[in-house]
Short mmCIF file of C-alpha atoms in Angstrom, two decimals:
data_model
loop_
_atom_site.label_atom_id
_atom_site.label_comp_id
_atom_site.label_asym_id
_atom_site.label_seq_id
_atom_site.Cartn_x
_atom_site.Cartn_y
_atom_site.Cartn_z
CA MET F 1 31.45 61.61 41.77
CA LYS F 2 28.64 59.25 42.58
CA PRO F 3 29.57 55.58 43.16
CA GLU F 4 28.78 53.12 40.32
CA LEU F 5 25.98 50.69 40.84
CA PRO F 6 25.88 47.44 38.81
CA GLY F 7 23.12 47.65 36.24
CA PHE F 8 22.54 51.43 36.66
CA TYR F 9 24.05 54.68 35.40
CA TYR F 10 23.99 58.16 37.05
CA ASP F 11 22.49 61.20 35.23
CA GLU F 12 24.10 64.38 36.63
CA GLU F 13 21.43 66.74 35.24
CA LYS F 14 18.57 64.81 36.78
CA ASN F 15 20.65 63.79 39.76
CA ARG F 16 19.40 60.19 39.84
CA TYR F 17 20.21 56.61 38.77
CA PHE F 18 18.60 54.94 35.75
CA PRO F 19 18.67 51.19 34.86
CA ILE F 20 20.82 50.15 31.95
CA LYS F 21 18.51 48.52 29.31
CA GLY F 22 21.21 46.92 27.17
CA PRO F 23 23.12 43.77 28.12
CA ILE F 24 25.84 44.23 30.71
CA PRO F 25 29.21 43.04 29.44
CA GLY F 26 30.29 39.88 31.21
CA ALA F 27 26.92 39.48 32.93
CA LYS F 28 24.39 36.68 32.28
CA SER F 29 20.86 37.79 31.58
CA SER F 30 17.65 36.21 30.34
CA SER F 31 17.58 38.53 27.31
CA SER F 32 21.01 37.51 26.17
CA SER F 33 20.13 33.84 26.53
CA ARG F 34 17.05 34.36 24.40
CA THR F 35 19.08 35.89 21.56
CA LYS F 36 21.30 32.85 21.32
CA GLN F 37 20.24 30.35 18.72
CA LYS F 38 19.31 26.98 20.09
CA PRO F 39 21.17 24.04 18.59
CA ASP F 40 19.24 21.94 16.11
CA PRO F 41 17.49 19.10 17.89
CA LYS F 42 18.70 15.63 17.11
CA PRO F 43 16.42 13.81 14.72
CA GLU F 44 14.17 11.45 16.60
CA GLN F 45 14.79 7.83 15.82
CA GLU F 46 11.68 6.20 14.39
CA ILE F 47 10.17 3.74 16.81
CA ASN F 48 10.56 0.13 15.74
CA TYR F 49 7.30 -1.17 14.27
CA GLN F 50 7.35 -4.54 15.97
CA LYS F 51 8.34 -3.04 19.32
CA ARG F 52 5.59 -0.42 19.17
CA THR F 53 2.91 -3.01 18.38
CA LYS F 54 4.10 -5.43 21.05
CA LEU F 55 4.26 -2.74 23.73
CA LYS F 56 0.66 -1.72 23.09
CA ALA F 57 -0.46 -5.35 23.05
CA LEU F 58 1.42 -6.04 26.30
CA LYS F 59 -0.32 -3.11 27.98
CA LEU F 60 -3.68 -4.48 26.90
CA VAL F 61 -2.81 -7.96 28.18
CA TYR F 62 -1.66 -6.51 31.51
CA SER F 63 -4.91 -4.55 31.80
CA ARG F 64 -6.93 -7.69 31.06
CA GLU F 65 -5.12 -9.57 33.83
CA LEU F 66 -6.22 -6.87 36.26
CA ASN F 67 -9.72 -6.13 34.98
CA GLY F 68 -10.88 -9.12 32.93
CA ASN F 69 -12.11 -8.91 29.34
CA VAL F 70 -13.65 -5.46 29.91
CA ILE F 71 -10.70 -3.08 30.26
CA PRO F 72 -10.35 0.71 30.67
CA VAL F 73 -9.10 2.48 27.53
CA ASN F 74 -8.90 6.29 27.30
CA LYS F 75 -11.16 6.71 30.35
CA LYS F 76 -13.78 4.38 28.82
CA MET F 77 -14.50 0.69 29.20
CA SER F 78 -13.81 -1.46 26.16
CA ASN F 79 -13.63 -5.10 25.14
CA PHE F 80 -10.14 -6.63 25.21
CA LYS F 81 -10.57 -8.55 21.92
CA ASP F 82 -11.80 -5.42 20.12
CA GLU F 83 -8.81 -3.41 21.29
CA ILE F 84 -6.35 -6.09 20.16
CA GLN F 85 -7.96 -6.12 16.71
CA LYS F 86 -7.81 -2.31 16.57
CA THR F 87 -4.08 -2.51 17.34
CA GLN F 88 -3.54 -4.90 14.45
CA ALA F 89 -5.68 -2.75 12.14
CA SER F 90 -3.59 0.30 13.04
CA TYR F 91 -0.31 -1.50 12.25
CA PRO F 92 -1.06 -4.11 9.55
CA VAL F 93 1.45 -6.58 8.13
CA VAL F 94 1.51 -6.80 4.33
CA TRP F 95 3.13 -9.35 2.00
CA ARG F 96 3.71 -8.92 -1.74
CA TYR F 97 3.72 -11.99 -4.01
CA GLY F 98 6.11 -12.16 -6.93
CA SER F 99 5.09 -13.12 -10.48
CA THR F 100 1.51 -11.91 -9.87
CA GLU F 101 1.56 -8.68 -11.86
CA HIS F 102 -1.38 -8.01 -14.23
CA ILE F 103 -3.38 -11.07 -13.16
CA GLY F 104 -5.72 -9.83 -10.41
CA GLU F 105 -6.40 -6.13 -10.87
CA THR F 106 -10.12 -6.36 -11.78
CA ALA F 107 -11.53 -9.31 -9.79
CA LEU F 108 -10.32 -11.48 -6.91
CA LYS F 109 -12.02 -14.18 -4.83
CA GLN F 110 -10.78 -16.89 -2.48
CA PHE F 111 -12.80 -19.98 -1.54
CA GLN F 112 -12.46 -23.54 -0.34
CA VAL F 113 -13.20 -26.44 -2.66
CA ASP F 114 -13.43 -30.22 -2.35
CA VAL F 115 -11.52 -31.53 -5.36
CA GLN F 116 -11.92 -35.12 -6.56
CA THR F 117 -8.40 -36.53 -6.88
CA SER F 118 -6.89 -40.00 -7.28
CA VAL F 119 -6.82 -40.36 -3.47
CA GLY F 120 -10.40 -39.17 -2.96
CA LEU F 121 -11.91 -35.82 -1.98
CA THR F 122 -9.27 -33.27 -0.98
CA ARG F 123 -10.11 -29.88 0.47
CA LYS F 124 -8.09 -27.06 -1.06
CA ASN F 125 -7.94 -23.28 -0.87
CA ILE F 126 -7.82 -21.46 -4.19
CA LEU F 127 -7.62 -17.81 -5.21
CA VAL F 128 -9.35 -16.94 -8.48
CA ALA F 129 -7.99 -13.77 -10.11
CA GLY F 130 -9.28 -11.87 -13.14
CA SER F 131 -7.36 -9.34 -15.22
CA ALA F 132 -8.13 -6.44 -17.52
CA GLY F 133 -6.83 -8.51 -20.42
CA GLY F 134 -9.56 -11.13 -20.00
CA CYS F 135 -7.33 -13.77 -18.39
CA LEU F 136 -8.42 -15.96 -15.47
CA SER F 137 -5.80 -17.37 -13.08
CA ILE F 138 -6.55 -20.08 -10.51
CA LEU F 139 -3.95 -19.85 -7.75
CA ARG F 140 -3.37 -22.55 -5.17
CA VAL F 141 -3.16 -21.25 -1.58
CA SER F 142 -1.51 -23.06 1.32
CA LYS F 143 -0.08 -22.21 4.73
CA ASP F 144 2.77 -24.66 4.17
CA ARG F 145 5.55 -24.24 1.65
CA GLN F 146 5.49 -27.26 -0.61
CA VAL F 147 6.73 -28.33 -4.03
CA TYR F 148 4.08 -28.78 -6.72
CA ASP F 149 4.68 -30.02 -10.25
CA GLY F 150 3.60 -27.88 -13.18
CA VAL F 151 3.00 -24.67 -11.23
CA ILE F 152 5.06 -21.57 -10.40
CA GLU F 153 5.62 -20.52 -6.79
CA CYS F 154 4.95 -16.82 -6.13
CA ASP F 155 7.61 -15.83 -3.62
CA PRO F 156 6.22 -13.69 -0.75
CA VAL F 157 8.14 -10.57 0.27
CA SER F 158 7.31 -8.53 3.37
CA VAL F 159 6.60 -4.90 2.34
CA LEU F 160 5.00 -3.61 5.54
CA PRO F 161 6.45 -2.92 8.04
CA ARG F 162 9.42 -1.45 6.20
CA LYS F 163 12.65 -3.39 6.33
CA GLU F 164 14.49 -0.59 8.11
CA ASN F 165 11.92 -0.73 10.94
CA ASN F 166 11.46 -4.49 11.03
CA THR F 167 14.14 -6.35 12.95
CA GLU F 168 12.14 -9.53 13.40
CA GLU F 169 11.91 -12.17 10.70
CA ARG F 170 8.31 -13.16 10.02
CA GLU F 171 7.00 -16.21 8.25
CA ALA F 172 4.60 -15.59 5.38
CA PRO F 173 0.99 -16.31 6.42
CA GLU F 174 0.13 -17.90 3.06
CA TYR F 175 1.98 -19.28 0.04
CA ILE F 176 0.47 -19.26 -3.43
CA TRP F 177 1.28 -20.99 -6.71
CA LYS F 178 0.05 -20.02 -10.16
CA PRO F 179 -0.27 -22.02 -13.40
CA PRO F 180 2.38 -21.45 -16.09
CA GLN F 181 -0.22 -19.89 -18.39
CA PRO F 182 -3.49 -18.21 -17.37
CA CYS F 183 -6.76 -19.13 -19.04
CA LEU F 184 -7.85 -16.60 -21.68
CA VAL F 185 -11.58 -16.21 -21.06
CA ALA F 186 -12.40 -13.36 -23.44
CA LEU F 187 -10.86 -10.44 -25.24
CA SER F 188 -12.33 -8.05 -22.68
CA THR F 189 -12.00 -7.20 -18.99
CA ILE F 190 -13.21 -9.69 -16.39
CA SER F 191 -15.67 -7.55 -14.43
CA SER F 192 -16.60 -9.82 -11.49
CA ILE F 193 -16.04 -13.18 -9.83
CA GLU F 194 -18.78 -14.41 -7.47
CA LEU F 195 -19.16 -17.66 -5.55
CA ILE F 196 -22.23 -19.73 -6.44
CA GLY F 197 -24.08 -20.99 -3.37
CA ARG F 198 -21.96 -19.11 -0.86
CA SER F 199 -22.65 -19.22 2.87
CA ASP F 200 -21.61 -17.08 5.82
CA ALA F 201 -17.97 -17.38 6.86
CA SER F 202 -18.99 -17.36 10.52
CA GLU F 203 -20.73 -20.71 10.20
CA ASN F 204 -19.38 -24.17 9.42
CA SER F 205 -19.83 -23.57 5.74
CA HIS F 206 -19.69 -26.26 3.10
CA PRO F 207 -17.14 -25.85 0.28
CA VAL F 208 -18.17 -23.95 -2.82
CA ASN F 209 -17.19 -25.68 -6.06
CA ARG F 210 -18.52 -23.21 -8.64
CA ALA F 211 -17.99 -19.55 -9.41
CA LEU F 212 -19.72 -17.05 -11.69
CA ILE F 213 -17.42 -15.13 -14.05
CA THR F 214 -18.61 -12.07 -16.01
CA THR F 215 -16.85 -9.93 -18.63
CA LEU F 216 -17.49 -6.41 -19.84
CA GLY F 217 -17.52 -7.22 -23.55
CA SER F 218 -15.16 -5.54 -26.00
CA THR F 219 -17.96 -4.48 -28.36
CA GLY F 220 -20.81 -4.28 -25.86
CA ARG F 221 -21.30 -8.05 -25.73
CA GLY F 222 -20.74 -9.07 -22.13
CA SER F 223 -20.44 -12.76 -21.32
CA ILE F 224 -21.26 -15.10 -18.42
CA PHE F 225 -19.17 -18.16 -17.55
CA ILE F 226 -19.50 -20.90 -14.93
CA LEU F 227 -16.21 -22.11 -13.43
CA ASN F 228 -16.29 -25.63 -11.96
CA VAL F 229 -13.30 -26.47 -9.76
CA ALA F 230 -14.59 -29.77 -8.34
CA GLU F 231 -12.26 -31.72 -10.63
CA GLU F 232 -8.49 -31.59 -10.90
CA VAL F 233 -8.97 -30.20 -14.42
CA ASN F 234 -10.99 -27.01 -14.00
CA ILE F 235 -13.96 -26.67 -16.36
CA LEU F 236 -15.10 -23.29 -17.69
CA THR F 237 -18.43 -23.24 -19.54
CA THR F 238 -20.28 -20.38 -21.22
CA ARG F 239 -23.81 -19.55 -20.11
CA SER F 240 -25.65 -17.91 -23.02
CA LEU F 241 -28.20 -15.28 -22.05
CA GLN F 242 -31.74 -16.20 -23.05
CA GLY F 243 -35.16 -14.67 -22.57
CA ASN F 244 -35.64 -10.93 -22.90
CA VAL F 245 -32.12 -10.07 -21.70
CA SER F 246 -30.17 -8.49 -24.51
CA SER F 247 -26.88 -10.12 -25.47
CA GLU F 248 -25.72 -6.72 -26.77
CA CYS F 249 -24.95 -5.30 -23.33
CA THR F 250 -21.99 -4.52 -21.12
CA ILE F 251 -21.97 -6.53 -17.87
CA TRP F 252 -20.47 -4.36 -15.12
CA THR F 253 -21.12 -6.47 -12.05
CA ALA F 254 -22.93 -9.53 -10.71
CA ASP F 255 -24.06 -11.18 -7.49
CA CYS F 256 -25.53 -14.60 -6.66
CA ASN F 257 -28.27 -15.44 -4.21
CA ILE F 258 -27.44 -17.65 -1.24
CA SER F 259 -29.02 -20.77 -2.75
CA GLY F 260 -26.95 -20.39 -5.93
CA SER F 261 -29.92 -20.81 -8.25
CA HIS F 262 -29.98 -17.28 -9.71
CA ALA F 263 -27.62 -14.39 -10.36
CA ALA F 264 -28.32 -10.68 -10.70
CA ILE F 265 -26.24 -8.88 -13.32
CA GLY F 266 -25.77 -5.13 -13.70
CA THR F 267 -25.58 -3.90 -17.29
CA ASP F 268 -25.70 -0.69 -19.29
CA LEU F 269 -29.41 -1.36 -19.90
CA GLY F 270 -30.42 -2.11 -16.32
CA ALA F 271 -30.32 -5.11 -13.98
CA ALA F 272 -31.45 -8.64 -14.89
CA LEU F 273 -32.12 -11.89 -13.03
CA VAL F 274 -30.55 -14.96 -14.68
CA ASP F 275 -31.24 -18.64 -14.02
CA LEU F 276 -27.77 -20.16 -13.70
CA GLU F 277 -28.88 -23.60 -14.91
CA THR F 278 -30.71 -22.58 -18.07
CA GLY F 279 -29.33 -19.09 -18.75
CA LYS F 280 -32.87 -17.73 -19.06
CA GLY F 281 -33.16 -14.21 -17.73
CA SER F 282 -35.38 -11.16 -17.51
CA TYR F 283 -34.90 -7.55 -16.45
CA PHE F 284 -36.19 -6.51 -13.05
CA LEU F 285 -34.85 -2.95 -13.46
CA ARG F 286 -34.58 -0.94 -16.67
CA SER F 287 -32.62 2.30 -16.69
CA LYS F 288 -30.66 4.47 -19.09
CA SER F 289 -28.06 4.84 -16.34
CA ASP F 290 -25.64 1.90 -16.09
CA VAL F 291 -25.85 -0.38 -13.04
CA PHE F 292 -22.29 -0.29 -11.73
CA ALA F 293 -22.87 -2.16 -8.43
CA LEU F 294 -25.52 -4.45 -6.98
CA GLN F 295 -26.06 -6.69 -3.97
CA PHE F 296 -28.66 -9.29 -3.03
CA HIS F 297 -30.54 -8.78 0.22
CA GLN F 298 -30.13 -11.76 2.56
CA SER F 299 -33.77 -12.73 1.98
CA GLY F 300 -33.12 -13.06 -1.76
CA ASN F 301 -36.24 -11.03 -2.52
CA ILE F 302 -34.57 -7.62 -2.98
CA VAL F 303 -31.57 -6.46 -4.98
CA HIS F 304 -29.88 -3.13 -4.17
CA CYS F 305 -28.61 -1.44 -7.35
CA GLY F 306 -26.09 1.41 -7.61
CA LEU F 307 -26.30 3.48 -10.80
CA ARG F 308 -23.89 5.59 -12.79
CA ASN F 309 -25.84 8.77 -11.91
CA GLY F 310 -25.31 8.16 -8.17
CA ALA F 311 -28.75 6.76 -7.29
CA ILE F 312 -29.19 3.63 -5.15
CA VAL F 313 -32.51 1.85 -5.72
CA SER F 314 -33.89 -1.31 -4.12
CA ALA F 315 -35.81 -3.51 -6.56
CA ASP F 316 -38.28 -6.07 -5.24
CA LEU F 317 -38.19 -9.37 -7.16
CA ARG F 318 -41.49 -10.65 -5.77
CA GLU F 319 -44.57 -10.64 -7.94
CA ARG F 320 -47.32 -8.11 -7.25
CA PRO F 321 -50.98 -9.21 -7.27
CA GLY F 322 -52.39 -8.57 -10.72
CA ARG F 323 -48.99 -7.51 -12.07
CA PRO F 324 -46.89 -10.64 -12.72
CA PHE F 325 -43.13 -10.39 -12.92
CA PRO F 326 -41.38 -9.32 -15.18
CA ARG F 327 -43.86 -6.55 -16.03
CA LEU F 328 -42.20 -3.36 -14.82
CA THR F 329 -43.69 -0.15 -13.44
CA ARG F 330 -42.44 3.19 -14.78
CA HIS F 331 -41.15 5.77 -12.30
CA GLN F 332 -39.88 9.32 -12.69
CA ILE F 333 -37.07 9.86 -10.17
CA ARG F 334 -35.99 13.37 -9.20
CA TYR F 335 -32.37 13.84 -8.18
CA GLN F 336 -29.79 16.58 -7.67
CA SER F 337 -27.05 16.78 -10.27
CA SER F 338 -23.43 17.27 -9.22
CA SER F 339 -20.91 19.67 -10.69
CA LYS F 340 -17.44 18.69 -11.88
CA THR F 341 -15.95 19.97 -8.64
CA GLY F 342 -18.05 17.52 -6.68
CA GLN F 343 -20.34 20.15 -5.13
CA THR F 344 -24.05 19.47 -5.35
CA THR F 345 -25.94 22.10 -7.30
CA THR F 346 -29.55 23.16 -6.92
CA ASN F 347 -30.37 22.03 -10.48
CA LYS F 348 -32.99 19.28 -10.30
CA GLN F 349 -33.14 16.62 -13.00
CA TRP F 350 -35.39 13.69 -13.73
CA PHE F 351 -34.61 10.21 -14.96
CA GLU F 352 -36.85 7.27 -15.70
CA LEU F 353 -36.72 3.85 -14.05
CA GLN F 354 -38.79 0.75 -14.69
CA GLY F 355 -39.13 -1.76 -11.89
CA ASN F 356 -40.83 -2.73 -8.68
CA ILE F 357 -39.24 0.00 -6.55
CA ASN F 358 -40.30 2.60 -3.99
CA PRO F 359 -39.20 6.04 -5.25
CA SER F 360 -39.24 7.49 -1.71
CA HIS F 361 -36.58 4.96 -0.68
CA VAL F 362 -34.03 5.99 -3.31
CA ILE F 363 -30.65 7.05 -1.86
CA TYR F 364 -28.42 9.51 -3.68
CA MET F 365 -24.62 9.55 -3.74
CA PRO F 366 -22.62 12.54 -5.08
CA SER F 367 -21.17 10.58 -8.00
CA SER F 368 -21.23 7.23 -9.82
CA LEU F 369 -21.42 4.16 -7.58
CA THR F 370 -18.34 1.96 -7.40
CA CYS F 371 -19.25 -0.60 -4.72
CA LEU F 372 -22.30 -1.60 -2.69
CA LYS F 373 -22.55 -4.05 0.23
CA THR F 374 -24.97 -4.85 3.04
CA LEU F 375 -23.93 -5.83 6.55
CA LYS F 376 -24.77 -9.43 7.40
CA THR F 377 -25.19 -8.75 11.11
CA SER F 378 -27.91 -6.22 10.27
CA ASP F 379 -29.13 -6.23 6.68
CA GLN F 380 -30.81 -2.84 7.15
CA TYR F 381 -27.36 -1.24 6.96
CA LEU F 382 -26.06 -0.56 3.47
CA MET F 383 -22.51 0.62 2.73
CA ALA F 384 -21.78 2.40 -0.54
CA SER F 385 -18.87 4.19 -2.22
CA SER F 386 -18.92 6.60 -5.13
CA MET F 387 -16.36 7.73 -7.67
CA ASP F 388 -15.71 11.08 -5.94
CA GLY F 389 -14.18 9.33 -2.89
CA THR F 390 -17.29 9.25 -0.70
CA ILE F 391 -17.93 6.17 1.46
CA LYS F 392 -21.06 6.13 3.62
CA LEU F 393 -23.07 3.73 5.74
CA TYR F 394 -26.85 4.07 5.39
CA ASP F 395 -29.70 2.85 7.57
CA GLN F 396 -32.52 1.98 5.19
CA ARG F 397 -35.09 2.43 7.96
CA MET F 398 -34.40 6.15 8.21
CA VAL F 399 -37.19 8.34 6.92
CA LYS F 400 -34.86 11.08 5.72
CA ARG F 401 -33.04 9.39 2.87
CA GLY F 402 -29.60 10.33 1.67
CA VAL F 403 -28.20 11.08 5.14
CA GLY F 404 -25.65 8.44 6.08
CA VAL F 405 -25.37 7.26 9.67
CA GLN F 406 -21.58 7.12 9.26
CA THR F 407 -19.07 8.69 6.88
CA TYR F 408 -15.55 7.39 6.31
CA GLU F 409 -13.18 10.29 5.65
CA GLY F 410 -9.84 10.10 3.84
CA HIS F 411 -10.74 7.92 0.86
CA VAL F 412 -9.30 9.20 -2.44
CA ASN F 413 -10.95 8.47 -5.78
CA SER F 414 -11.76 10.43 -8.92
CA HIS F 415 -12.34 8.02 -11.82
CA THR F 416 -11.60 4.41 -10.79
CA ARG F 417 -14.05 1.60 -10.04
CA ILE F 418 -12.59 0.54 -6.68
CA GLU F 419 -14.06 -2.29 -4.64
CA PHE F 420 -13.93 -2.00 -0.84
CA GLY F 421 -13.97 -4.95 1.56
CA ILE F 422 -15.67 -5.58 4.90
CA ASP F 423 -14.01 -8.08 7.23
CA PRO F 424 -16.15 -11.08 8.30
CA SER F 425 -16.53 -9.72 11.84
CA GLU F 426 -17.84 -6.48 10.28
CA GLN F 427 -15.62 -4.29 12.44
CA PHE F 428 -13.29 -2.93 9.76
CA LEU F 429 -13.58 -1.43 6.27
CA LEU F 430 -10.68 -1.80 3.85
CA SER F 431 -10.20 0.02 0.56
CA GLY F 432 -7.51 1.16 -1.82
CA GLY F 433 -7.43 4.66 -3.30
CA ASP F 434 -6.46 6.53 -6.45
CA ASP F 435 -3.37 7.75 -4.58
CA CYS F 436 -2.24 4.09 -4.24
CA TYR F 437 -2.79 4.18 -0.47
CA THR F 438 -4.66 1.41 1.35
CA ARG F 439 -6.82 2.56 4.26
CA ILE F 440 -8.58 0.78 7.11
CA TRP F 441 -11.51 2.32 9.01
CA SER F 442 -13.52 1.27 12.03
CA ILE F 443 -17.04 0.64 10.73
CA LYS F 444 -18.70 1.56 14.02
CA SER F 445 -16.85 4.81 14.81
CA GLY F 446 -15.72 5.83 11.31
CA GLN F 447 -12.18 6.36 12.63
CA LEU F 448 -9.35 6.01 10.12
CA MET F 449 -7.19 3.32 11.72
CA SER F 450 -4.30 3.29 9.22
CA GLU F 451 -3.24 4.42 5.76
CA ASN F 452 -0.20 2.90 4.05
CA LYS F 453 1.30 2.92 0.59
CA PHE F 454 2.96 -0.35 -0.38
CA SER F 455 1.98 -0.44 -4.07
CA ASN F 456 2.71 1.89 -6.97
CA SER F 457 -0.63 1.05 -8.59
CA VAL F 458 -4.19 1.32 -7.27
CA PRO F 459 -5.30 -1.62 -5.06
CA SER F 460 -8.65 -1.87 -6.82
CA VAL F 461 -10.11 -5.17 -5.54
CA VAL F 462 -10.34 -6.73 -2.06
CA CYS F 463 -11.44 -10.13 -0.80
CA TRP F 464 -11.20 -11.69 2.64
CA SER F 465 -9.73 -15.10 3.34
CA THR F 466 -12.22 -17.91 3.96
CA ASP F 467 -9.65 -20.29 5.41
CA GLU F 468 -11.19 -21.82 8.55
CA ARG F 469 -7.76 -22.08 10.15
CA GLN F 470 -7.40 -18.31 10.11
CA ARG F 471 -10.60 -17.73 12.08
CA ASP F 472 -8.82 -18.43 15.37
CA ARG F 473 -5.73 -16.37 14.62
CA LYS F 474 -4.81 -14.04 17.48
CA ASP F 475 -2.55 -11.81 15.42
CA SER F 476 -4.74 -10.79 12.53
CA ILE F 477 -7.70 -8.56 11.85
CA GLY F 478 -10.64 -10.69 10.88
CA HIS F 479 -9.25 -13.46 8.69
CA GLY F 480 -6.70 -11.56 6.59
CA ALA F 481 -7.39 -9.94 3.25
CA TRP F 482 -6.18 -10.27 -0.33
CA LEU F 483 -5.70 -7.12 -2.42
CA GLY F 484 -5.24 -7.02 -6.19
CA SER F 485 -3.53 -4.35 -8.29
CA ARG F 486 -1.72 -4.17 -11.61
CA GLU F 487 1.59 -4.38 -9.76
CA ALA F 488 0.95 -7.55 -7.73
CA ILE F 489 -1.32 -9.46 -5.37
CA PHE F 490 -0.90 -8.60 -1.67
CA ASN F 491 -1.90 -10.28 1.58
CA LEU F 492 -2.77 -8.09 4.55
CA LEU F 493 -3.02 -9.26 8.17
#
């Protein structure tokens, strides 16, 4: 009888020991430990929003104390102010204002005005909101909570960060009041609100006392209105279209030149230039494709137009020798059509344009244009969004057209005319989506900084605050932004 060896058994026929492959009773082995099920890990507690933001900011401040304004971040050198703003863009603070449903879902604009009151000129901040029902609401904006007669206070409620993650009470950045009844402008959607005689927010700008209001037109008769807020009683006057501009047109969008003398309007018949004093206008671009978006170049000589078929054309308003304006040149533009799935097909189509344009400089988006804006720091850069969810930044000096220098991934859209916003420092891009999410991107890198859902309806319009007191805020991105949806008006910092 051979002696027993732990972990082995003796085979008499082969006269040798063999290892036991199964688990040894009472013995601990790695195989037996692997067969045991591990206990479910404890759910990780979500990090407090305020604590997470403050910790990152404290690390940046500590790094600045050691290295100055140029600090190391992710093995690269970066500017301290830029990194602080990126932190705030990644974790924004959002406030929702009560009693603001269905008043600012189609147009929204904030500006400063000098109002003549019984005690003299008083500078005020107002927020002008337009609705799909044709109503115009002029909201008073103030950093201090006050009591005003004859107006309704819109109570602010913090919606981001979530209450369960927010242990610190925060004071609302702005308070707004609305009139008891909005002004019914027309029986159609207010399509745009633009400041007349605007100036750059980065300069010591003078107050703007007038705004241009446009409506779609319920039966194809769009209208233009001039809103004067220089008096305590706001005055809204109609500006009838004259000249060769048809009154039987839908007005989709508008923009004013810097001097405030003329406005460009985008219609279903093309784009027209209108004298704001006389109402006389003439087309500088004729097209069978609606002009959904347009933007004046800073020089005032060129207007960038975004069409329903996805083309972006730049029309020159200056007269040509021997061809006085408004005589228009015919062009046949070749473009690639897009399928319903959003994929570009090889089928080439032609459409006709009339205007002073360069066909080789036409840019093509995959779908209908929804918004179009140029960067003020470099007016050669043009940012555009289309109805399939594409947002791109173009350099108009590039020879190969249609290739964006930057693409902003993650935007969701399929059928809505959504306006995006660019902060005054031109570092961040802000836009709502069809999925009701609001997203912030870095304009330079294209990185998606944050995406949050705090509204059950699409945040379709964006405008940035022009309050001079917010320009020196240390805890906000840019100057803060207003967002409008059917559900409510929101303020984002």
